[in-house]
């Protein structure tokens, strides 16, 4: 998990052919810098060397031996043979050639997007569906909340551990929802929209359970300290599953506000696929925003258990604005926009110029989202204040693309944005997302960005975001994909309990709390379960990376890192490959339009028209009106109808389970026309209807 403790990384010596470490830049073993022939000698002196295409990575488990070897080499460097120098130079040349070849290969953004969603399946807690992609995971956390008398089964594990932290989980769901809203068509084209909505729903279902009263929200299950004392599978958990809540007497405006934002954003994402569910999400979002705003207070003051792992450095002010902006997005109700404008200065939205966007600091996201209002020609009486938000959004974008008059986000020598030593990839992911959507907003307005270092076109902004995604997927000095399971070389010793321990199917005996450390945590072997789509913490500030399970700062994956990058990859999959960073001459390829009259092909309105009881069983007649809101005739549609218990009329079943199409008598649904669906349901809850695929023409 992302934390702020002062724990040291494992002993490691990283030797990079692109340049040795500079003492003081960031963590380097013993502050030793080795060049050319000294590296070659060290490679010959030590066993267990790992040679990669574009760099060297050496795990130094016997630090005393290595220190002695390095010291001996430093004093004897003049005795190194010329032959060794020649061999080292040749090796470096071959590695550089391999790296050049690797960097020229195209990126499979679509495949990476698919894997990214798979990571969210691997992080699921609770009762898992029978049909799932991640077969090595099983049911877990089935009694969460039991001791407190509340059902908290479900949700997501945060990272490589088994704590369910509500704050970062809600941020991840907000970002997944924002991605669906921006890149719905791209996700449809990738045949992954339904999986993205399922990933969102798994989180929002949990939040609905956790919000037990208007002013009560359960925000954490499990204790980080006790959880970290064990290395065991989620299916074998033996640690306490204590649940923690916030309420009027113990406020937590950050987590309440972020959860409100997640539910509001998700309600808009589901609006035209499951209107009843969207209404439910929106109701809870409004209540949570009122709770966060009325009972203001830092959640890590109310919950000391949160302070060590996810402390709120930026306070709760940004989450209040963030929640209000998303409620405005979801409802169009200018009451929420008025709240943002009136409180913009007091809550920091117009004053904070930031160079990061994260689960903790939402200001850049607020500023970019409000820029869309102006760039789309809106704002009205609020335009003057919204321009202040936009100015701060432009500061963030210019700082990321290195055109902010020297006041830029730092980068590694290989070009990766570098914000923090711990889990830096989360900042890369979130910044790439904001750059991508801002570029699209700018392109749709026909405008350009004026940075201190010059005018920038949308293609250049998107190109920079692409460069970050490319680095993540392997176009970097180590030719290492930092997305697990993607490409030929990726981390195989991930700091993740489930990935490192064989599945229950493979090893049926319980893996005990401490036994897991001895048998699997300290094992030099690769993970038995590939954690597809996981985005690890990433390289250090000099592009070095130690693939070691104990390297939790850089080898641990998180929800907050994966969520924004999923959508960036979906967007890039639809972008011509020629749009490179800095290429302002390439014709900009806008995202596929999601501006159907309502944002989705069909709008569903559910009503219950009748009910009766037979043999003690209640039955309900549901009528669903599906209105074509895409602005053009629909010639084909595939619907996924889940949890249906009775007969259905108005659609035709396919051979695939729970899949339906137009009835035989209907081949075309005109724009604005309605399709009537009727079904009988045993019990009250309605069936869940969503659009999987459709065609227009």
XYZ file of C-alpha atoms in Angstrom, residues 26-657:
632
model
C 17.819 9.634 -4.858
C 18.402 6.235 -3.228
C 21.559 4.471 -4.451
C 23.413 1.653 -2.747
C 26.112 3.089 -0.512
C 26.393 6.146 -2.749
C 28.849 4.323 -5.045
C 29.123 5.363 -8.683
C 30.696 2.875 -11.038
C 31.645 3.440 -14.659
C 32.422 1.263 -17.670
C 35.241 -1.137 -16.780
C 34.413 -1.189 -13.085
C 30.905 -2.349 -13.941
C 32.310 -5.036 -16.188
C 34.562 -6.284 -13.422
C 31.720 -6.310 -10.911
C 29.548 -8.315 -13.291
C 32.321 -10.920 -13.565
C 33.048 -10.951 -9.840
C 29.522 -11.520 -8.575
C 27.087 -14.329 -9.208
C 23.386 -13.912 -9.874
C 23.809 -11.098 -12.376
C 20.739 -10.244 -14.438
C 21.486 -8.683 -17.850
C 18.607 -6.880 -19.495
C 18.235 -5.400 -22.968
C 18.979 -1.845 -21.961
C 20.429 -1.940 -18.479
C 21.771 -4.066 -15.677
C 19.949 -4.939 -12.496
C 21.708 -6.766 -9.696
C 20.051 -7.974 -6.533
C 22.557 -7.638 -3.731
C 21.420 -10.095 -1.091
C 24.928 -10.449 0.351
C 25.617 -6.767 0.920
C 28.880 -7.290 2.845
C 30.398 -9.318 0.040
C 29.368 -6.751 -2.523
C 30.633 -3.838 -0.460
C 33.961 -5.601 -0.161
C 34.012 -6.328 -3.874
C 33.228 -2.736 -4.775
C 35.835 -1.409 -2.347
C 38.460 -3.775 -3.740
C 37.613 -2.639 -7.255
C 37.821 1.036 -6.384
C 41.358 0.593 -5.103
C 42.443 -1.727 -7.901
C 40.757 -0.056 -10.869
C 44.101 0.717 -12.563
C 44.838 -3.016 -12.761
C 41.714 -3.807 -14.812
C 42.617 -5.489 -18.072
C 42.009 -3.729 -21.390
C 40.235 -6.808 -22.626
C 37.584 -6.341 -19.992
C 37.056 -2.755 -21.121
C 36.560 -3.922 -24.692
C 34.101 -6.601 -23.628
C 32.160 -4.142 -21.487
C 31.964 -1.618 -24.313
C 30.728 -4.260 -26.702
C 28.108 -5.390 -24.211
C 26.887 -1.836 -23.749
C 26.694 -1.331 -27.509
C 24.619 -4.486 -27.906
C 22.325 -3.437 -25.102
C 21.819 0.013 -26.596
C 21.064 -1.556 -29.966
C 18.508 -3.854 -28.378
C 16.933 -0.937 -26.546
C 16.708 1.056 -29.773
C 15.040 -1.852 -31.506
C 12.602 -2.353 -28.657
C 11.670 1.327 -28.533
C 10.722 1.288 -32.209
C 8.089 -1.407 -31.794
C 4.451 -0.265 -31.601
C 2.613 -0.352 -28.302
C -0.407 -2.571 -27.788
C -2.554 -0.046 -25.949
C -5.727 -2.064 -26.424
C -4.195 -5.168 -24.877
C -2.787 -3.108 -22.011
C -6.222 -1.588 -21.374
C -7.740 -5.050 -21.178
C -5.080 -6.172 -18.690
C -5.541 -3.021 -16.639
C -9.183 -3.913 -16.023
C -8.135 -7.449 -15.148
C -6.075 -6.080 -12.255
C -9.261 -4.769 -10.660
C -10.716 -8.269 -10.802
C -7.636 -9.586 -8.977
C -8.148 -7.004 -6.209
C -11.774 -7.914 -5.504
C -12.838 -8.797 -1.998
C -15.989 -10.750 -1.155
C -17.967 -13.417 -2.970
C -16.543 -13.640 -6.480
C -18.659 -14.432 -9.553
C -18.285 -17.883 -11.079
C -17.350 -16.375 -14.439
C -14.166 -14.396 -13.923
C -10.880 -13.866 -15.712
C -8.645 -14.218 -12.650
C -9.013 -17.898 -11.825
C -6.391 -18.010 -9.072
C -8.420 -15.752 -6.793
C -11.182 -17.082 -4.524
C -13.783 -15.779 -2.100
C -12.455 -13.766 0.825
C -13.499 -11.314 3.507
C -16.960 -12.879 3.735
C -17.482 -11.752 7.325
C -16.259 -8.178 6.922
C -18.352 -5.914 9.155
C -19.939 -8.808 11.038
C -18.546 -7.788 14.433
C -19.922 -4.267 13.946
C -23.312 -5.511 12.779
C -22.987 -4.188 9.245
C -22.489 -5.912 5.891
C -19.154 -4.715 4.500
C -18.500 -7.690 2.216
C -17.120 -6.650 -1.161
C -15.058 -3.749 -2.400
C -11.387 -3.817 -3.303
C -8.151 -4.597 -1.528
C -5.958 -1.555 -1.725
C -2.631 -2.878 -2.965
C -0.448 -5.864 -2.124
C -2.153 -6.277 1.229
C -5.724 -6.970 2.361
C -6.889 -3.724 3.923
C -9.885 -2.007 2.349
C -9.089 1.710 2.550
C -12.190 3.653 1.535
C -10.423 6.889 0.626
C -8.118 5.656 -2.171
C -10.723 3.080 -3.248
C -13.253 5.860 -3.834
C -10.697 7.892 -5.806
C -10.004 4.884 -8.033
C -13.736 4.478 -8.730
C -14.058 8.206 -9.496
C -11.244 7.952 -12.034
C -12.645 4.814 -13.658
C -15.999 6.574 -13.980
C -14.449 9.728 -15.425
C -12.686 7.550 -17.965
C -15.937 5.897 -19.051
C -17.556 9.307 -19.444
C -14.720 10.621 -21.615
C -13.835 7.490 -23.607
C -16.995 5.425 -23.763
C -16.763 4.817 -27.499
C -13.121 3.759 -27.285
C -14.033 1.239 -24.613
C -16.875 -0.069 -26.757
C -14.446 -0.442 -29.659
C -12.108 -2.399 -27.384
C -15.058 -4.598 -26.308
C -14.340 -3.650 -22.711
C -16.984 -1.089 -21.759
C -19.025 -3.650 -19.869
C -15.942 -4.774 -17.917
C -15.160 -1.157 -17.041
C -18.716 -0.648 -15.778
C -18.459 -3.896 -13.809
C -15.251 -2.634 -12.182
C -17.043 0.568 -11.187
C -20.126 -1.277 -9.935
C -18.020 -3.578 -7.731
C -16.789 -0.483 -5.932
C -20.061 1.447 -5.840
C -22.001 -1.561 -4.526
C -19.599 -1.614 -1.606
C -19.986 2.130 -0.972
C -23.764 1.749 -0.878
C -23.361 -0.881 1.840
C -20.857 1.259 3.718
C -23.165 4.304 3.741
C -25.568 2.954 6.344
C -27.059 6.289 7.445
C -27.032 9.795 5.921
C -24.243 10.864 8.295
C -22.460 7.531 8.764
C -19.887 6.017 6.403
C -17.733 2.961 7.072
C -14.369 3.894 5.589
C -11.929 1.082 6.413
C -11.892 -2.661 7.002
C -8.733 -4.206 8.420
C -5.823 -2.702 10.303
C -2.684 -1.877 8.372
C -0.256 -2.689 11.174
C -1.599 -6.158 11.946
C -2.174 -6.908 8.276
C 1.451 -6.179 7.451
C 2.670 -8.631 10.068
C 1.331 -11.482 7.930
C 2.109 -12.715 4.432
C -0.902 -14.834 3.508
C -3.520 -15.190 0.793
C -6.762 -13.232 1.057
C -8.540 -16.581 1.106
C -6.580 -17.553 4.279
C -6.808 -14.248 6.156
C -6.243 -14.624 9.888
C -5.733 -10.952 10.775
C -8.393 -8.841 12.534
C -11.047 -7.431 10.201
C -11.888 -4.449 12.360
C -14.113 -1.894 10.633
C -13.893 1.865 11.142
C -16.482 4.562 10.478
C -16.928 8.319 10.402
C -20.032 10.097 11.665
C -21.204 13.509 12.861
C -19.148 13.215 16.057
C -16.092 11.845 14.242
C -16.128 13.594 10.841
C -14.074 12.755 7.803
C -14.800 15.254 5.053
C -12.049 13.939 2.759
C -13.342 10.387 2.488
C -17.019 11.408 2.592
C -16.396 13.959 -0.161
C -14.394 11.543 -2.304
C -17.043 8.838 -1.931
C -19.700 11.393 -2.928
C -17.616 12.234 -6.005
C -17.242 8.546 -6.894
C -20.964 7.878 -6.620
C -21.870 11.031 -8.556
C -19.422 10.262 -11.379
C -20.591 6.640 -11.481
C -24.229 7.723 -11.582
C -23.529 9.650 -14.764
C -21.608 6.713 -16.230
C -24.563 4.388 -15.554
C -27.312 6.900 -16.361
C -28.240 5.496 -19.770
C -27.425 1.886 -18.999
C -29.175 1.419 -15.655
C -31.184 4.496 -14.713
C -32.557 3.068 -11.465
C -29.081 2.246 -10.240
C -27.877 5.688 -11.306
C -30.654 7.303 -9.266
C -29.652 5.269 -6.224
C -26.008 6.268 -6.566
C -26.934 9.920 -6.962
C -29.124 9.902 -3.862
C -26.247 8.579 -1.755
C -23.807 11.023 -3.391
C -25.963 13.989 -2.404
C -26.299 12.751 1.168
C -22.567 12.175 1.499
C -21.725 15.615 0.136
C -24.083 17.186 2.652
C -22.463 15.094 5.408
C -18.946 16.098 4.333
C -19.831 19.795 4.103
C -22.001 20.077 7.221
C -19.700 18.175 9.589
C -16.304 19.353 8.463
C -13.201 17.679 9.801
C -10.134 15.711 8.763
C -10.726 11.996 8.620
C -7.219 11.154 9.793
C -7.895 13.148 12.966
C -10.966 11.018 13.617
C -9.268 7.772 12.601
C -5.697 7.459 13.805
C -5.400 4.144 11.954
C -5.597 6.064 8.667
C -2.873 8.576 9.504
C 0.005 6.161 9.028
C -1.041 4.882 5.609
C -3.266 7.411 3.839
C -2.906 10.719 5.682
C -4.612 13.790 4.259
C -1.785 16.200 3.529
C -3.952 18.578 1.492
C -6.855 18.619 3.958
C -10.516 18.183 3.100
C -11.066 21.452 1.216
C -10.228 19.988 -2.193
C -12.578 17.025 -1.664
C -15.484 19.371 -0.932
C -14.917 21.166 -4.237
C -14.290 17.862 -6.038
C -17.573 16.386 -4.825
C -19.513 19.523 -5.766
C -18.008 19.574 -9.264
C -18.968 15.950 -9.833
C -22.483 16.534 -8.569
C -22.755 19.395 -11.054
C -21.478 17.079 -13.802
C -23.972 14.376 -12.831
C -27.017 16.598 -12.414
C -26.486 19.835 -14.326
C -27.822 21.554 -11.198
C -26.129 24.956 -11.021
C -26.540 24.956 -7.243
C -23.397 22.835 -7.137
C -21.531 25.051 -9.599
C -22.538 28.059 -7.511
C -21.080 26.296 -4.451
C -17.766 25.807 -6.254
C -17.592 29.413 -7.448
C -18.573 30.899 -4.075
C -16.100 28.714 -2.183
C -13.381 28.520 -4.814
C -11.033 30.948 -3.110
C -11.741 29.929 0.494
C -11.321 26.212 -0.253
C -8.196 26.726 -2.365
C -9.493 25.919 -5.829
C -8.519 29.216 -7.418
C -5.415 29.722 -5.303
C -3.575 26.428 -5.454
C -1.280 25.981 -8.450
C -0.116 22.390 -8.153
C 2.151 19.969 -9.949
C 0.539 16.735 -8.803
C -2.867 15.073 -8.928
C -3.551 12.141 -6.628
C -5.888 10.396 -4.209
C -4.941 13.095 -1.688
C -4.683 16.278 -3.759
C -7.619 16.835 -6.144
C -7.006 20.479 -7.103
C -5.605 19.790 -10.577
C -8.525 17.481 -11.348
C -11.027 20.117 -10.219
C -9.308 22.762 -12.313
C -9.197 20.628 -15.464
C -12.818 19.519 -15.081
C -13.994 23.111 -14.698
C -11.885 24.163 -17.694
C -14.125 21.946 -19.786
C -17.084 24.163 -18.925
C -15.338 27.236 -20.335
C -13.751 25.498 -23.311
C -17.178 24.162 -24.267
C -18.504 27.721 -24.345
C -20.306 27.622 -20.974
C -19.838 29.365 -17.665
C -22.295 32.235 -17.970
C -22.215 34.455 -14.901
C -19.554 32.231 -13.394
C -17.077 32.678 -16.264
C -14.708 35.087 -14.474
C -14.146 32.708 -11.560
C -13.958 29.683 -13.829
C -11.143 31.398 -15.737
C -9.145 31.412 -12.513
C -9.622 27.649 -12.238
C -8.601 27.282 -15.887
C -5.418 29.302 -15.344
C -4.373 26.865 -12.633
C -5.210 23.911 -14.880
C -2.964 25.384 -17.565
C -0.170 25.776 -15.003
C -0.421 22.067 -14.229
C -0.406 21.030 -17.893
C 2.512 23.323 -18.798
C 4.486 22.029 -15.796
C 3.944 18.422 -16.862
C 4.953 18.926 -20.500
C 8.094 20.824 -19.395
C 7.078 24.235 -20.768
C 6.413 26.136 -17.549
C 9.381 28.500 -17.491
C 11.497 26.116 -15.464
C 8.797 25.501 -12.854
C 8.171 22.020 -14.171
C 7.479 18.594 -12.786
C 10.787 16.769 -12.464
C 11.557 13.952 -14.889
C 13.956 11.027 -14.912
C 16.763 10.961 -17.499
C 14.527 8.610 -19.494
C 11.674 11.148 -19.546
C 9.293 9.814 -16.887
C 7.514 12.362 -14.704
C 8.940 12.017 -11.203
C 6.987 13.375 -8.243
C 7.825 11.093 -5.317
C 10.118 8.197 -4.439
C 7.245 6.106 -3.115
C 4.847 4.713 -5.724
C 5.709 7.403 -8.257
C 3.733 5.631 -10.988
C 0.461 6.776 -9.444
C 1.419 10.392 -10.231
C 2.463 9.458 -13.765
C -0.871 7.744 -14.286
C -3.015 10.581 -12.939
C -1.048 13.287 -14.767
C -1.278 11.361 -18.036
C -5.039 11.168 -17.617
C -5.428 14.909 -17.033
C -3.165 15.706 -19.980
C -5.211 13.420 -22.210
C -8.608 14.860 -21.328
C -7.317 18.446 -21.358
C -5.879 17.910 -24.835
C -9.261 16.653 -25.988
C -11.127 19.569 -24.395
C -8.697 21.967 -26.052
C -8.994 20.316 -29.457
C -12.780 20.318 -29.367
C -12.731 24.061 -28.638
C -10.290 24.717 -31.502
C -7.923 26.450 -29.084
C -4.262 26.097 -28.148
C -2.436 26.261 -24.820
C -0.160 29.234 -24.149
C 2.624 28.167 -21.821
C 5.503 30.374 -20.584
C 7.798 28.518 -23.001
C 5.556 28.822 -26.042
C 2.262 27.943 -27.642
C 1.276 24.283 -27.484
C -1.202 22.457 -29.667
C -3.417 19.619 -28.422
C -1.392 17.035 -30.360
C 1.726 17.912 -28.391
C -0.066 17.556 -25.057
C -1.490 14.201 -26.065
C 1.915 13.220 -27.408
C 3.479 13.834 -24.020
C 0.811 11.725 -22.353
C 1.577 9.026 -24.913
C 5.279 9.214 -24.018
C 4.414 8.490 -20.391
C 2.228 5.531 -21.324
C 4.961 4.250 -23.627
C 7.500 4.466 -20.816
C 5.165 2.486 -18.577
C 4.727 -0.187 -21.240
C 8.438 -0.668 -21.894
C 9.854 2.211 -23.916
C 12.406 3.155 -21.270
C 16.112 2.692 -20.507
C 15.541 -0.772 -19.030
C 13.042 -1.899 -21.688
C 10.974 -2.937 -18.688
C 7.189 -2.891 -18.786
C 5.964 -1.635 -15.437
C 2.579 -3.173 -16.150
C 2.737 -6.764 -14.986
C 1.944 -9.298 -17.677
C 2.413 -6.858 -20.556
C 5.282 -7.321 -22.979
C 8.257 -9.658 -22.807
C 9.847 -8.246 -19.671
C 7.950 -7.086 -16.622
C 8.304 -7.362 -12.823
C 8.029 -10.972 -11.714
C 8.568 -10.443 -7.969
C 5.674 -8.127 -7.214
C 5.038 -7.003 -3.641
C 1.622 -8.667 -3.569
C 0.522 -11.490 -1.306
C -1.900 -13.152 -3.693
C 0.480 -13.075 -6.639
C 3.423 -14.477 -4.681
C 1.630 -17.449 -3.059
C 0.215 -20.362 -5.096
C -3.575 -20.334 -5.365
C -5.851 -22.397 -3.153
C -6.386 -24.739 -6.099
C -2.639 -25.322 -6.355
C -1.907 -25.522 -2.608
C -5.044 -26.405 -0.669
C -3.434 -26.258 2.775
C -3.739 -22.972 4.636
C -0.673 -20.749 4.314
C -0.115 -19.371 7.788
C 0.637 -15.794 8.733
C 4.383 -16.208 9.285
C 4.792 -19.273 7.070
C 4.079 -17.081 4.071
C 7.150 -14.952 4.776
C 9.473 -17.931 4.967
C 8.106 -19.848 2.013
C 7.057 -17.124 -0.428
C 7.956 -13.563 0.548
C 11.650 -14.407 0.781
C 11.578 -16.793 -2.153
C 13.843 -15.860 -5.088
C 11.378 -17.543 -7.431
C 9.027 -15.629 -9.714
C 5.418 -15.092 -8.713
C 3.347 -18.233 -9.351
C 0.353 -16.052 -10.262
C 0.853 -13.333 -12.851
C -0.941 -10.204 -11.641
C -1.966 -9.038 -15.116
C -2.482 -5.302 -15.474
C -0.925 -4.315 -12.147
C 1.000 -1.046 -12.335
C 3.889 -1.252 -9.875
C 5.435 1.741 -8.135
C 7.972 2.101 -10.917
C 11.617 3.093 -11.311
C 13.646 5.478 -9.204
C 14.687 8.973 -10.250
C 17.520 7.590 -12.389
C 15.353 5.026 -14.213
C 16.677 2.151 -12.112
C 14.428 -0.614 -10.841
C 14.944 -3.517 -8.465
C 12.621 -6.435 -9.191
C 12.438 -7.669 -5.623
C 9.380 -8.532 -3.546
C 10.739 -6.598 -0.563
C 11.020 -3.423 -2.632
C 7.563 -2.248 -1.626
C 8.193 1.382 -2.546
C 8.592 0.465 -6.213
C 7.361 -3.113 -6.676
C 3.905 -2.808 -5.100
C 0.839 -2.170 -7.289
C -2.092 -0.003 -6.202
C -5.644 0.765 -7.265
C -4.862 4.472 -7.455
C -2.066 3.944 -9.974
C -4.050 1.634 -12.235
C -7.380 3.472 -12.443
C -6.363 6.610 -14.393
C -4.005 4.712 -16.703
C -6.757 2.300 -17.791
C -8.616 5.105 -19.534
C -5.478 6.661 -21.021
C -4.720 3.335 -22.681
C -8.264 3.072 -24.034
C -7.922 6.562 -25.527
C -4.506 5.894 -27.060
C -5.716 2.669 -28.641
C -7.877 4.838 -30.907
C -5.151 7.403 -31.652
C -2.914 7.195 -34.773
C 0.541 5.937 -33.845
C 2.243 8.908 -35.517
C 1.160 11.365 -32.834
C 4.375 11.549 -30.858
C 5.469 13.806 -28.063
C 6.307 17.223 -29.335
C 4.792 16.545 -32.734
C 2.577 19.584 -33.173
C 2.320 19.144 -36.936
C 0.447 15.861 -36.826
C -3.253 16.247 -37.475
C -5.038 15.854 -34.168
C -7.279 12.816 -33.911
C -10.154 13.706 -31.553
C -11.654 11.020 -29.347
C -14.596 9.115 -30.718
C -17.695 11.190 -30.111
C -19.603 10.374 -26.982
C -21.967 13.279 -27.477
C -24.958 11.301 -28.644
C -27.957 13.205 -27.448
C -27.617 11.958 -23.858
C -24.222 10.281 -24.065
C -25.268 6.648 -24.663
C -27.343 4.700 -27.221
C -30.325 3.817 -25.036
C -31.879 5.418 -21.997
C -33.724 2.950 -19.756
C -36.669 3.962 -17.584
C -37.907 1.254 -15.201
C -41.356 1.104 -13.603
C -43.277 -1.551 -11.667
C -46.773 -1.846 -13.193
C -48.292 -4.690 -11.172
C -47.654 -7.149 -8.330
C -49.345 -10.243 -6.932
C -48.741 -13.179 -4.609
C -48.990 -16.833 -5.623
C -48.345 -19.657 -3.166
C -46.740 -17.206 -0.798
C -44.335 -15.870 -3.438
C -44.474 -12.207 -4.499
C -44.239 -11.445 -8.215
C -43.729 -8.080 -9.893
C -44.396 -6.973 -13.452
C -41.671 -4.596 -14.619
C -42.020 -2.355 -17.670
C -38.855 -0.896 -19.164
C -38.797 1.776 -21.850
C -35.557 1.890 -23.828
C -35.339 5.173 -25.744
C -32.866 5.655 -28.588
C -30.855 8.719 -27.510
C -27.866 8.369 -29.851
C -29.264 10.703 -32.509
C -29.297 8.140 -35.330
C -31.052 4.852 -36.097
C -29.829 1.781 -34.190
C -29.691 -1.302 -36.416
C -28.307 -3.752 -33.877
C -28.119 -3.936 -30.113
C -26.860 -6.505 -27.618
C -28.222 -6.225 -24.083
C -26.892 -7.867 -20.947
C -29.801 -8.586 -18.581
C -28.659 -9.894 -15.207
C -30.584 -11.263 -12.225
C -33.712 -11.957 -14.254
C -35.899 -14.571 -12.502
C -38.942 -14.796 -14.790
C -40.207 -14.483 -18.343
C -39.260 -11.513 -20.522
C -40.984 -10.016 -23.579
C -39.844 -7.465 -26.148
C -36.336 -8.823 -26.736
C -34.951 -12.072 -28.131
C -32.576 -14.305 -26.181
C -29.262 -15.252 -27.810
C -27.240 -18.418 -27.313
C -24.988 -16.542 -24.903
C -26.054 -16.526 -21.275
